[in-house]
Amino acid sequence: ETDVALVSNKNHYLRWEQWTEFYRWCERNGIQVDQTKGPSKVHNFGFLYGSSHPYFPIDDWEHQNRFLDVLEITLQDQEMWRSWPDREVLAVLNNFTYQAYKHYGVVHHLFHPAHIHRAYRVLNATVQFIRSLPGMRTWTSKQINDWERSRRGVAFEHLNLSERRLRFYISSVEDLDEATIMILVPKGFRPESGWSIKVNNSEVEWKTIKIYGFEFIRFTTGIKGVMPVEVQLKTRD
C-alpha cells in the first residue's frame, strides 16, 4: 500500500474497446488521464489522431455527447529502434519532437524499460534533442493532467472595451501561483511602452509574443479568487 492514487493508464498493445466505452471505463475507475491512443502496428506512427495537444474526448449520442472526464495524451511512436538504423530513427523521432514543440503540444515517445539496454543510444540522443529546445520540458502524465485541468479552470468575465482601455476579470477554480495570460492585440494596434497592465490594481510586467502570425500581450500573475485586470494606454505628458 503506497496511498498514492492511480491517475494515468496506458493499455497493453494500445488496445481500446469501441469508440468511447473504454473512456467510460477509465472514468468509472477514477483514472483521470489515458495514453492509449497511438500506433499499435509496425510502421504505423506519427500524429494519427490529428494533434499533439491533450484533449477531453466527447461521448457518443446515446450519452448526450458529453465531454468525458478523462484527458487523452496521444502517442506518436513506440520502439522505433527495431530494424531501423539509429540515424534514420533519430531523424523521425526528432521531427516528431520538433513538430509538437512548434505547435506548443506534447510529444509522446514510448520506450519499454525491458528494452532499454538495446535502445539506450536512441533514447539518450532523443533526450538530448529535447533538452536542446528552449522551454521544452519533460513532464509526467500527472503533471500534464494537473496543468491542463488547471488551465481549463481559468475564466475571463465581464469584458469591457473602450477606446483606450480594456477591463475584465479573471478567476480560477483553484488558486494558482503562476498563470500566464495572453491577450490578442487587435489588428492595427502596436503595443508600446506607454501601455500599462494592472492586476488587482498593481502594475505587472508584460511582453509581446507572436503565435501563428497573431500578436499577443503576455503577462504572468497569481490568481486567487476573482481579480480585475486593466490594460490601459497611458496619456503621454
JSON list of N, CA and C in Angstrom, two decimals, residues 72-149:
[
{"chain": "A", "resi": 72, "resn": "GLU", "atom": "N", "xyz": [-6.94, 12.73, -22.65]},
{"chain": "A", "resi": 72, "resn": "GLU", "atom": "CA", "xyz": [-6.19, 11.82, -23.54]},
{"chain": "A", "resi": 72, "resn": "GLU", "atom": "C", "xyz": [-4.90, 12.50, -23.99]},
{"chain": "A", "resi": 73, "resn": "ILE", "atom": "N", "xyz": [-3.78, 11.80, -23.77]},
{"chain": "A", "resi": 73, "resn": "ILE", "atom": "CA", "xyz": [-2.47, 12.24, -24.27]},
{"chain": "A", "resi": 73, "resn": "ILE", "atom": "C", "xyz": [-2.06, 11.24, -25.34]},
{"chain": "A", "resi": 74, "resn": "THR", "atom": "N", "xyz": [-2.14, 11.63, -26.59]},
{"chain": "A", "resi": 74, "resn": "THR", "atom": "CA", "xyz": [-1.88, 10.69, -27.68]},
{"chain": "A", "resi": 74, "resn": "THR", "atom": "C", "xyz": [-0.40, 10.33, -27.76]},
{"chain": "A", "resi": 75, "resn": "LEU", "atom": "N", "xyz": [-0.15, 9.19, -28.39]},
{"chain": "A", "resi": 75, "resn": "LEU", "atom": "CA", "xyz": [1.20, 8.64, -28.54]},
{"chain": "A", "resi": 75, "resn": "LEU", "atom": "C", "xyz": [1.61, 8.74, -30.00]},
{"chain": "A", "resi": 76, "resn": "GLN", "atom": "N", "xyz": [2.86, 9.13, -30.26]},
{"chain": "A", "resi": 76, "resn": "GLN", "atom": "CA", "xyz": [3.32, 9.25, -31.65]},
{"chain": "A", "resi": 76, "resn": "GLN", "atom": "C", "xyz": [4.09, 8.02, -32.15]},
{"chain": "A", "resi": 77, "resn": "ASP", "atom": "N", "xyz": [4.76, 7.32, -31.26]},
{"chain": "A", "resi": 77, "resn": "ASP", "atom": "CA", "xyz": [5.60, 6.21, -31.73]},
{"chain": "A", "resi": 77, "resn": "ASP", "atom": "C", "xyz": [5.96, 5.30, -30.57]},
{"chain": "A", "resi": 78, "resn": "GLN", "atom": "N", "xyz": [6.39, 4.09, -30.90]},
{"chain": "A", "resi": 78, "resn": "GLN", "atom": "CA", "xyz": [6.90, 3.17, -29.88]},
{"chain": "A", "resi": 78, "resn": "GLN", "atom": "C", "xyz": [7.96, 2.26, -30.48]},
{"chain": "A", "resi": 79, "resn": "GLU", "atom": "N", "xyz": [9.04, 2.09, -29.74]},
{"chain": "A", "resi": 79, "resn": "GLU", "atom": "CA", "xyz": [10.12, 1.15, -30.09]},
{"chain": "A", "resi": 79, "resn": "GLU", "atom": "C", "xyz": [10.56, 1.27, -31.54]},
{"chain": "A", "resi": 80, "resn": "MET", "atom": "N", "xyz": [10.77, 2.49, -32.01]},
{"chain": "A", "resi": 80, "resn": "MET", "atom": "CA", "xyz": [11.12, 2.68, -33.42]},
{"chain": "A", "resi": 80, "resn": "MET", "atom": "C", "xyz": [12.55, 2.26, -33.73]},
{"chain": "A", "resi": 81, "resn": "TRP", "atom": "N", "xyz": [13.32, 1.90, -32.71]},
{"chain": "A", "resi": 81, "resn": "TRP", "atom": "CA", "xyz": [14.69, 1.46, -32.94]},
{"chain": "A", "resi": 81, "resn": "TRP", "atom": "C", "xyz": [14.75, 0.07, -33.57]},
{"chain": "A", "resi": 82, "resn": "ARG", "atom": "N", "xyz": [13.65, -0.68, -33.55]},
{"chain": "A", "resi": 82, "resn": "ARG", "atom": "CA", "xyz": [13.63, -2.04, -34.09]},
{"chain": "A", "resi": 82, "resn": "ARG", "atom": "C", "xyz": [13.83, -2.02, -35.61]},
{"chain": "A", "resi": 83, "resn": "SER", "atom": "N", "xyz": [14.87, -2.66, -36.08]},
{"chain": "A", "resi": 83, "resn": "SER", "atom": "CA", "xyz": [15.11, -2.88, -37.52]},
{"chain": "A", "resi": 83, "resn": "SER", "atom": "C", "xyz": [15.38, -1.60, -38.29]},
{"chain": "A", "resi": 84, "resn": "TRP", "atom": "N", "xyz": [15.63, -0.49, -37.61]},
{"chain": "A", "resi": 84, "resn": "TRP", "atom": "CA", "xyz": [15.95, 0.76, -38.28]},
{"chain": "A", "resi": 84, "resn": "TRP", "atom": "C", "xyz": [17.35, 1.20, -37.87]},
{"chain": "A", "resi": 85, "resn": "PRO", "atom": "N", "xyz": [18.13, 1.75, -38.78]},
{"chain": "A", "resi": 85, "resn": "PRO", "atom": "CA", "xyz": [19.42, 2.35, -38.38]},
{"chain": "A", "resi": 85, "resn": "PRO", "atom": "C", "xyz": [19.17, 3.52, -37.42]},
{"chain": "A", "resi": 86, "resn": "ASP", "atom": "N", "xyz": [20.05, 3.69, -36.45]},
{"chain": "A", "resi": 86, "resn": "ASP", "atom": "CA", "xyz": [19.87, 4.74, -35.45]},
{"chain": "A", "resi": 86, "resn": "ASP", "atom": "C", "xyz": [19.70, 6.11, -36.08]},
{"chain": "A", "resi": 87, "resn": "ARG", "atom": "N", "xyz": [20.47, 6.40, -37.12]},
{"chain": "A", "resi": 87, "resn": "ARG", "atom": "CA", "xyz": [20.41, 7.73, -37.75]},
{"chain": "A", "resi": 87, "resn": "ARG", "atom": "C", "xyz": [19.02, 8.01, -38.30]},
{"chain": "A", "resi": 88, "resn": "GLU", "atom": "N", "xyz": [18.41, 7.01, -38.94]},
{"chain": "A", "resi": 88, "resn": "GLU", "atom": "CA", "xyz": [17.07, 7.20, -39.51]},
{"chain": "A", "resi": 88, "resn": "GLU", "atom": "C", "xyz": [16.01, 7.31, -38.42]},
{"chain": "A", "resi": 89, "resn": "VAL", "atom": "N", "xyz": [16.16, 6.50, -37.37]},
{"chain": "A", "resi": 89, "resn": "VAL", "atom": "CA", "xyz": [15.21, 6.57, -36.26]},
{"chain": "A", "resi": 89, "resn": "VAL", "atom": "C", "xyz": [15.23, 7.96, -35.63]},
{"chain": "A", "resi": 90, "resn": "LEU", "atom": "N", "xyz": [16.42, 8.48, -35.39]},
{"chain": "A", "resi": 90, "resn": "LEU", "atom": "CA", "xyz": [16.53, 9.79, -34.75]},
{"chain": "A", "resi": 90, "resn": "LEU", "atom": "C", "xyz": [15.99, 10.90, -35.63]},
{"chain": "A", "resi": 91, "resn": "ALA", "atom": "N", "xyz": [16.17, 10.78, -36.94]},
{"chain": "A", "resi": 91, "resn": "ALA", "atom": "CA", "xyz": [15.63, 11.79, -37.85]},
{"chain": "A", "resi": 91, "resn": "ALA", "atom": "C", "xyz": [14.11, 11.87, -37.72]},
{"chain": "A", "resi": 92, "resn": "VAL", "atom": "N", "xyz": [13.46, 10.70, -37.61]},
{"chain": "A", "resi": 92, "resn": "VAL", "atom": "CA", "xyz": [12.00, 10.67, -37.49]},
{"chain": "A", "resi": 92, "resn": "VAL", "atom": "C", "xyz": [11.56, 11.15, -36.10]},
{"chain": "A", "resi": 93, "resn": "LEU", "atom": "N", "xyz": [12.19, 10.61, -35.05]},
{"chain": "A", "resi": 93, "resn": "LEU", "atom": "CA", "xyz": [11.81, 10.99, -33.69]},
{"chain": "A", "resi": 93, "resn": "LEU", "atom": "C", "xyz": [12.02, 12.48, -33.45]},
{"chain": "A", "resi": 94, "resn": "ASN", "atom": "N", "xyz": [13.14, 13.01, -33.91]},
{"chain": "A", "resi": 94, "resn": "ASN", "atom": "CA", "xyz": [13.40, 14.43, -33.70]},
{"chain": "A", "resi": 94, "resn": "ASN", "atom": "C", "xyz": [12.41, 15.30, -34.47]},
{"chain": "A", "resi": 95, "resn": "ASN", "atom": "N", "xyz": [11.98, 14.82, -35.63]},
{"chain": "A", "resi": 95, "resn": "ASN", "atom": "CA", "xyz": [10.97, 15.57, -36.38]},
{"chain": "A", "resi": 95, "resn": "ASN", "atom": "C", "xyz": [9.64, 15.59, -35.63]},
{"chain": "A", "resi": 96, "resn": "PHE", "atom": "N", "xyz": [9.23, 14.44, -35.06]},
{"chain": "A", "resi": 96, "resn": "PHE", "atom": "CA", "xyz": [8.01, 14.42, -34.25]},
{"chain": "A", "resi": 96, "resn": "PHE", "atom": "C", "xyz": [8.13, 15.39, -33.08]},
{"chain": "A", "resi": 97, "resn": "THR", "atom": "N", "xyz": [9.29, 15.34, -32.42]},
{"chain": "A", "resi": 97, "resn": "THR", "atom": "CA", "xyz": [9.52, 16.22, -31.28]},
{"chain": "A", "resi": 97, "resn": "THR", "atom": "C", "xyz": [9.41, 17.69, -31.69]},
{"chain": "A", "resi": 98, "resn": "TYR", "atom": "N", "xyz": [10.05, 18.04, -32.80]},
{"chain": "A", "resi": 98, "resn": "TYR", "atom": "CA", "xyz": [10.07, 19.44, -33.21]},
{"chain": "A", "resi": 98, "resn": "TYR", "atom": "C", "xyz": [8.68, 19.92, -33.64]},
{"chain": "A", "resi": 99, "resn": "GLN", "atom": "N", "xyz": [7.92, 19.06, -34.32]},
{"chain": "A", "resi": 99, "resn": "GLN", "atom": "CA", "xyz": [6.57, 19.45, -34.74]},
{"chain": "A", "resi": 99, "resn": "GLN", "atom": "C", "xyz": [5.68, 19.71, -33.53]},
{"chain": "A", "resi": 100, "resn": "ALA", "atom": "N", "xyz": [5.77, 18.86, -32.51]},
{"chain": "A", "resi": 100, "resn": "ALA", "atom": "CA", "xyz": [4.99, 19.09, -31.29]},
{"chain": "A", "resi": 100, "resn": "ALA", "atom": "C", "xyz": [5.45, 20.38, -30.60]},
{"chain": "A", "resi": 101, "resn": "TYR", "atom": "N", "xyz": [6.75, 20.59, -30.56]},
{"chain": "A", "resi": 101, "resn": "TYR", "atom": "CA", "xyz": [7.33, 21.79, -29.94]},
{"chain": "A", "resi": 101, "resn": "TYR", "atom": "C", "xyz": [6.86, 23.05, -30.68]},
{"chain": "A", "resi": 102, "resn": "LYS", "atom": "N", "xyz": [6.87, 22.99, -32.00]},
{"chain": "A", "resi": 102, "resn": "LYS", "atom": "CA", "xyz": [6.49, 24.15, -32.81]},
{"chain": "A", "resi": 102, "resn": "LYS", "atom": "C", "xyz": [5.02, 24.52, -32.61]},
{"chain": "A", "resi": 103, "resn": "HIS", "atom": "N", "xyz": [4.19, 23.54, -32.27]},
{"chain": "A", "resi": 103, "resn": "HIS", "atom": "CA", "xyz": [2.76, 23.78, -32.10]},
{"chain": "A", "resi": 103, "resn": "HIS", "atom": "C", "xyz": [2.35, 23.79, -30.63]},
{"chain": "A", "resi": 104, "resn": "TYR", "atom": "N", "xyz": [3.32, 23.95, -29.73]},
{"chain": "A", "resi": 104, "resn": "TYR", "atom": "CA", "xyz": [3.05, 24.07, -28.29]},
{"chain": "A", "resi": 104, "resn": "TYR", "atom": "C", "xyz": [2.30, 22.85, -27.75]},
{"chain": "A", "resi": 105, "resn": "GLY", "atom": "N", "xyz": [2.64, 21.68, -28.27]},
{"chain": "A", "resi": 105, "resn": "GLY", "atom": "CA", "xyz": [1.95, 20.46, -27.87]},
{"chain": "A", "resi": 105, "resn": "GLY", "atom": "C", "xyz": [2.82, 19.54, -27.02]},
{"chain": "A", "resi": 106, "resn": "VAL", "atom": "N", "xyz": [2.42, 18.28, -26.98]},
{"chain": "A", "resi": 106, "resn": "VAL", "atom": "CA", "xyz": [3.11, 17.25, -26.21]},
{"chain": "A", "resi": 106, "resn": "VAL", "atom": "C", "xyz": [3.60, 16.18, -27.17]},
{"chain": "A", "resi": 107, "resn": "VAL", "atom": "N", "xyz": [4.88, 15.85, -27.12]},
{"chain": "A", "resi": 107, "resn": "VAL", "atom": "CA", "xyz": [5.40, 14.72, -27.89]},
{"chain": "A", "resi": 107, "resn": "VAL", "atom": "C", "xyz": [5.51, 13.54, -26.94]},
{"chain": "A", "resi": 108, "resn": "HIS", "atom": "N", "xyz": [5.11, 12.37, -27.43]},
{"chain": "A", "resi": 108, "resn": "HIS", "atom": "CA", "xyz": [4.99, 11.20, -26.56]},
{"chain": "A", "resi": 108, "resn": "HIS", "atom": "C", "xyz": [5.69, 10.02, -27.24]},
{"chain": "A", "resi": 109, "resn": "HIS", "atom": "N", "xyz": [6.93, 9.76, -26.84]},
{"chain": "A", "resi": 109, "resn": "HIS", "atom": "CA", "xyz": [7.71, 8.62, -27.35]},
{"chain": "A", "resi": 109, "resn": "HIS", "atom": "C", "xyz": [7.63, 7.48, -26.33]},
{"chain": "A", "resi": 110, "resn": "LEU", "atom": "N", "xyz": [7.53, 6.25, -26.81]},
{"chain": "A", "resi": 110, "resn": "LEU", "atom": "CA", "xyz": [7.44, 5.10, -25.91]},
{"chain": "A", "resi": 110, "resn": "LEU", "atom": "C", "xyz": [8.67, 4.21, -26.05]},
{"chain": "A", "resi": 111, "resn": "PHE", "atom": "N", "xyz": [9.39, 4.03, -24.94]},
{"chain": "A", "resi": 111, "resn": "PHE", "atom": "CA", "xyz": [10.49, 3.08, -24.84]},
{"chain": "A", "resi": 111, "resn": "PHE", "atom": "C", "xyz": [10.17, 2.14, -23.67]},
{"chain": "A", "resi": 112, "resn": "HIS", "atom": "N", "xyz": [10.04, 0.84, -23.95]},
{"chain": "A", "resi": 112, "resn": "HIS", "atom": "CA", "xyz": [9.77, -0.11, -22.87]},
{"chain": "A", "resi": 112, "resn": "HIS", "atom": "C", "xyz": [11.03, -0.32, -22.02]},
{"chain": "A", "resi": 113, "resn": "PRO", "atom": "N", "xyz": [10.91, -0.28, -20.70]},
{"chain": "A", "resi": 113, "resn": "PRO", "atom": "CA", "xyz": [12.09, -0.48, -19.84]},
{"chain": "A", "resi": 113, "resn": "PRO", "atom": "C", "xyz": [12.83, -1.78, -20.12]},
{"chain": "A", "resi": 114, "resn": "ALA", "atom": "N", "xyz": [12.10, -2.82, -20.53]},
{"chain": "A", "resi": 114, "resn": "ALA", "atom": "CA", "xyz": [12.74, -4.13, -20.78]},
{"chain": "A", "resi": 114, "resn": "ALA", "atom": "C", "xyz": [13.74, -4.07, -21.93]},
{"chain": "A", "resi": 115, "resn": "HIS", "atom": "N", "xyz": [13.63, -3.05, -22.79]},
{"chain": "A", "resi": 115, "resn": "HIS", "atom": "CA", "xyz": [14.50, -2.98, -23.97]},
{"chain": "A", "resi": 115, "resn": "HIS", "atom": "C", "xyz": [15.51, -1.83, -23.90]},
{"chain": "A", "resi": 116, "resn": "ILE", "atom": "N", "xyz": [15.61, -1.17, -22.74]},
{"chain": "A", "resi": 116, "resn": "ILE", "atom": "CA", "xyz": [16.49, -0.02, -22.64]},
{"chain": "A", "resi": 116, "resn": "ILE", "atom": "C", "xyz": [17.94, -0.39, -22.98]},
{"chain": "A", "resi": 117, "resn": "HIS", "atom": "N", "xyz": [18.35, -1.59, -22.61]},
{"chain": "A", "resi": 117, "resn": "HIS", "atom": "CA", "xyz": [19.74, -1.99, -22.87]},
{"chain": "A", "resi": 117, "resn": "HIS", "atom": "C", "xyz": [20.04, -2.07, -24.36]},
{"chain": "A", "resi": 118, "resn": "ARG", "atom": "N", "xyz": [18.99, -2.20, -25.20]},
{"chain": "A", "resi": 118, "resn": "ARG", "atom": "CA", "xyz": [19.17, -2.26, -26.65]},
{"chain": "A", "resi": 118, "resn": "ARG", "atom": "C", "xyz": [18.90, -0.91, -27.31]},
{"chain": "A", "resi": 119, "resn": "ALA", "atom": "N", "xyz": [18.13, -0.08, -26.64]},
{"chain": "A", "resi": 119, "resn": "ALA", "atom": "CA", "xyz": [17.70, 1.19, -27.27]},
{"chain": "A", "resi": 119, "resn": "ALA", "atom": "C", "xyz": [18.33, 2.41, -26.63]},
{"chain": "A", "resi": 120, "resn": "TYR", "atom": "N", "xyz": [19.31, 2.22, -25.75]},
{"chain": "A", "resi": 120, "resn": "TYR", "atom": "CA", "xyz": [19.79, 3.35, -24.95]},
{"chain": "A", "resi": 120, "resn": "TYR", "atom": "C", "xyz": [20.41, 4.45, -25.80]},
{"chain": "A", "resi": 121, "resn": "ARG", "atom": "N", "xyz": [21.07, 4.11, -26.92]},
{"chain": "A", "resi": 121, "resn": "ARG", "atom": "CA", "xyz": [21.68, 5.16, -27.74]},
{"chain": "A", "resi": 121, "resn": "ARG", "atom": "C", "xyz": [20.62, 6.08, -28.33]},
{"chain": "A", "resi": 122, "resn": "VAL", "atom": "N", "xyz": [19.56, 5.47, -28.86]},
{"chain": "A", "resi": 122, "resn": "VAL", "atom": "CA", "xyz": [18.47, 6.26, -29.43]},
{"chain": "A", "resi": 122, "resn": "VAL", "atom": "C", "xyz": [17.77, 7.06, -28.33]},
{"chain": "A", "resi": 123, "resn": "LEU", "atom": "N", "xyz": [17.53, 6.43, -27.19]},
{"chain": "A", "resi": 123, "resn": "LEU", "atom": "CA", "xyz": [16.87, 7.11, -26.08]},
{"chain": "A", "resi": 123, "resn": "LEU", "atom": "C", "xyz": [17.68, 8.30, -25.60]},
{"chain": "A", "resi": 124, "resn": "ASN", "atom": "N", "xyz": [18.98, 8.10, -25.39]},
{"chain": "A", "resi": 124, "resn": "ASN", "atom": "CA", "xyz": [19.83, 9.19, -24.92]},
{"chain": "A", "resi": 124, "resn": "ASN", "atom": "C", "xyz": [19.86, 10.35, -25.91]},
{"chain": "A", "resi": 125, "resn": "ALA", "atom": "N", "xyz": [19.98, 10.03, -27.20]},
{"chain": "A", "resi": 125, "resn": "ALA", "atom": "CA", "xyz": [20.03, 11.08, -28.23]},
{"chain": "A", "resi": 125, "resn": "ALA", "atom": "C", "xyz": [18.70, 11.84, -28.30]},
{"chain": "A", "resi": 126, "resn": "THR", "atom": "N", "xyz": [17.58, 11.11, -28.11]},
{"chain": "A", "resi": 126, "resn": "THR", "atom": "CA", "xyz": [16.26, 11.75, -28.11]},
{"chain": "A", "resi": 126, "resn": "THR", "atom": "C", "xyz": [16.13, 12.71, -26.94]},
{"chain": "A", "resi": 127, "resn": "VAL", "atom": "N", "xyz": [16.56, 12.29, -25.77]},
{"chain": "A", "resi": 127, "resn": "VAL", "atom": "CA", "xyz": [16.51, 13.15, -24.59]},
{"chain": "A", "resi": 127, "resn": "VAL", "atom": "C", "xyz": [17.37, 14.39, -24.78]},
{"chain": "A", "resi": 128, "resn": "GLN", "atom": "N", "xyz": [18.55, 14.23, -25.37]},
{"chain": "A", "resi": 128, "resn": "GLN", "atom": "CA", "xyz": [19.44, 15.38, -25.59]},
{"chain": "A", "resi": 128, "resn": "GLN", "atom": "C", "xyz": [18.82, 16.37, -26.57]},
{"chain": "A", "resi": 129, "resn": "PHE", "atom": "N", "xyz": [18.13, 15.87, -27.60]},
{"chain": "A", "resi": 129, "resn": "PHE", "atom": "CA", "xyz": [17.48, 16.77, -28.55]},
{"chain": "A", "resi": 129, "resn": "PHE", "atom": "C", "xyz": [16.36, 17.55, -27.86]},
{"chain": "A", "resi": 130, "resn": "ILE", "atom": "N", "xyz": [15.58, 16.86, -27.03]},
{"chain": "A", "resi": 130, "resn": "ILE", "atom": "CA", "xyz": [14.51, 17.54, -26.29]},
{"chain": "A", "resi": 130, "resn": "ILE", "atom": "C", "xyz": [15.08, 18.65, -25.42]},
{"chain": "A", "resi": 131, "resn": "ARG", "atom": "N", "xyz": [16.18, 18.36, -24.74]},
{"chain": "A", "resi": 131, "resn": "ARG", "atom": "CA", "xyz": [16.80, 19.35, -23.85]},
{"chain": "A", "resi": 131, "resn": "ARG", "atom": "C", "xyz": [17.39, 20.53, -24.61]},
{"chain": "A", "resi": 132, "resn": "SER", "atom": "N", "xyz": [17.66, 20.34, -25.89]},
{"chain": "A", "resi": 132, "resn": "SER", "atom": "CA", "xyz": [18.25, 21.43, -26.69]},
{"chain": "A", "resi": 132, "resn": "SER", "atom": "C", "xyz": [17.22, 22.47, -27.12]},
{"chain": "A", "resi": 133, "resn": "LEU", "atom": "N", "xyz": [15.93, 22.16, -26.99]},
{"chain": "A", "resi": 133, "resn": "LEU", "atom": "CA", "xyz": [14.87, 23.07, -27.43]},
{"chain": "A", "resi": 133, "resn": "LEU", "atom": "C", "xyz": [14.50, 24.02, -26.29]},
{"chain": "A", "resi": 134, "resn": "PRO", "atom": "N", "xyz": [14.64, 25.33, -26.49]},
{"chain": "A", "resi": 134, "resn": "PRO", "atom": "CA", "xyz": [14.35, 26.29, -25.42]},
{"chain": "A", "resi": 134, "resn": "PRO", "atom": "C", "xyz": [12.91, 26.15, -24.90]},
{"chain": "A", "resi": 135, "resn": "GLY", "atom": "N", "xyz": [12.78, 26.01, -23.60]},
{"chain": "A", "resi": 135, "resn": "GLY", "atom": "CA", "xyz": [11.45, 25.94, -23.00]},
{"chain": "A", "resi": 135, "resn": "GLY", "atom": "C", "xyz": [10.82, 24.57, -23.00]},
{"chain": "A", "resi": 136, "resn": "MET", "atom": "N", "xyz": [11.42, 23.59, -23.68]},
{"chain": "A", "resi": 136, "resn": "MET", "atom": "CA", "xyz": [10.87, 22.23, -23.72]},
{"chain": "A", "resi": 136, "resn": "MET", "atom": "C", "xyz": [11.16, 21.54, -22.40]},
{"chain": "A", "resi": 137, "resn": "ARG", "atom": "N", "xyz": [10.15, 20.88, -21.82]},
{"chain": "A", "resi": 137, "resn": "ARG", "atom": "CA", "xyz": [10.30, 20.22, -20.53]},
{"chain": "A", "resi": 137, "resn": "ARG", "atom": "C", "xyz": [9.80, 18.78, -20.62]},
{"chain": "A", "resi": 138, "resn": "THR", "atom": "N", "xyz": [10.38, 17.93, -19.78]},
{"chain": "A", "resi": 138, "resn": "THR", "atom": "CA", "xyz": [9.91, 16.55, -19.66]},
{"chain": "A", "resi": 138, "resn": "THR", "atom": "C", "xyz": [9.00, 16.47, -18.45]},
{"chain": "A", "resi": 139, "resn": "TRP", "atom": "N", "xyz": [7.73, 16.11, -18.68]},
{"chain": "A", "resi": 139, "resn": "TRP", "atom": "CA", "xyz": [6.74, 16.03, -17.61]},
{"chain": "A", "resi": 139, "resn": "TRP", "atom": "C", "xyz": [6.16, 14.62, -17.53]},
{"chain": "A", "resi": 140, "resn": "THR", "atom": "N", "xyz": [5.68, 14.27, -16.34]},
{"chain": "A", "resi": 140, "resn": "THR", "atom": "CA", "xyz": [4.91, 13.03, -16.18]},
{"chain": "A", "resi": 140, "resn": "THR", "atom": "C", "xyz": [3.49, 13.29, -16.66]},
{"chain": "A", "resi": 141, "resn": "SER", "atom": "N", "xyz": [2.74, 12.21, -16.90]},
{"chain": "A", "resi": 141, "resn": "SER", "atom": "CA", "xyz": [1.35, 12.38, -17.32]},
{"chain": "A", "resi": 141, "resn": "SER", "atom": "C", "xyz": [0.53, 13.07, -16.23]},
{"chain": "A", "resi": 142, "resn": "LYS", "atom": "N", "xyz": [0.87, 12.85, -14.96]},
{"chain": "A", "resi": 142, "resn": "LYS", "atom": "CA", "xyz": [0.16, 13.53, -13.87]},
{"chain": "A", "resi": 142, "resn": "LYS", "atom": "C", "xyz": [0.39, 15.03, -13.94]},
{"chain": "A", "resi": 143, "resn": "GLN", "atom": "N", "xyz": [1.62, 15.44, -14.21]},
{"chain": "A", "resi": 143, "resn": "GLN", "atom": "CA", "xyz": [1.90, 16.88, -14.32]},
{"chain": "A", "resi": 143, "resn": "GLN", "atom": "C", "xyz": [1.13, 17.50, -15.48]},
{"chain": "A", "resi": 144, "resn": "ILE", "atom": "N", "xyz": [1.09, 16.80, -16.61]},
{"chain": "A", "resi": 144, "resn": "ILE", "atom": "CA", "xyz": [0.34, 17.31, -17.77]},
{"chain": "A", "resi": 144, "resn": "ILE", "atom": "C", "xyz": [-1.14, 17.40, -17.43]},
{"chain": "A", "resi": 145, "resn": "ASN", "atom": "N", "xyz": [-1.66, 16.38, -16.77]},
{"chain": "A", "resi": 145, "resn": "ASN", "atom": "CA", "xyz": [-3.07, 16.34, -16.38]},
{"chain": "A", "resi": 145, "resn": "ASN", "atom": "C", "xyz": [-3.40, 17.50, -15.43]},
{"chain": "A", "resi": 146, "resn": "ASP", "atom": "N", "xyz": [-2.57, 17.68, -14.40]},
{"chain": "A", "resi": 146, "resn": "ASP", "atom": "CA", "xyz": [-2.81, 18.77, -13.44]},
{"chain": "A", "resi": 146, "resn": "ASP", "atom": "C", "xyz": [-2.77, 20.13, -14.13]},
{"chain": "A", "resi": 147, "resn": "TRP", "atom": "N", "xyz": [-1.77, 20.32, -15.01]},
{"chain": "A", "resi": 147, "resn": "TRP", "atom": "CA", "xyz": [-1.64, 21.60, -15.71]},
{"chain": "A", "resi": 147, "resn": "TRP", "atom": "C", "xyz": [-2.84, 21.87, -16.61]},
{"chain": "A", "resi": 148, "resn": "GLU", "atom": "N", "xyz": [-3.23, 20.87, -17.38]},
{"chain": "A", "resi": 148, "resn": "GLU", "atom": "CA", "xyz": [-4.33, 21.06, -18.33]},
{"chain": "A", "resi": 148, "resn": "GLU", "atom": "C", "xyz": [-5.64, 21.35, -17.61]},
{"chain": "A", "resi": 149, "resn": "ARG", "atom": "N", "xyz": [-5.90, 20.64, -16.54]},
{"chain": "A", "resi": 149, "resn": "ARG", "atom": "CA", "xyz": [-7.15, 20.88, -15.79]},
{"chain": "A", "resi": 149, "resn": "ARG", "atom": "C", "xyz": [-7.12, 22.25, -15.11]}
]
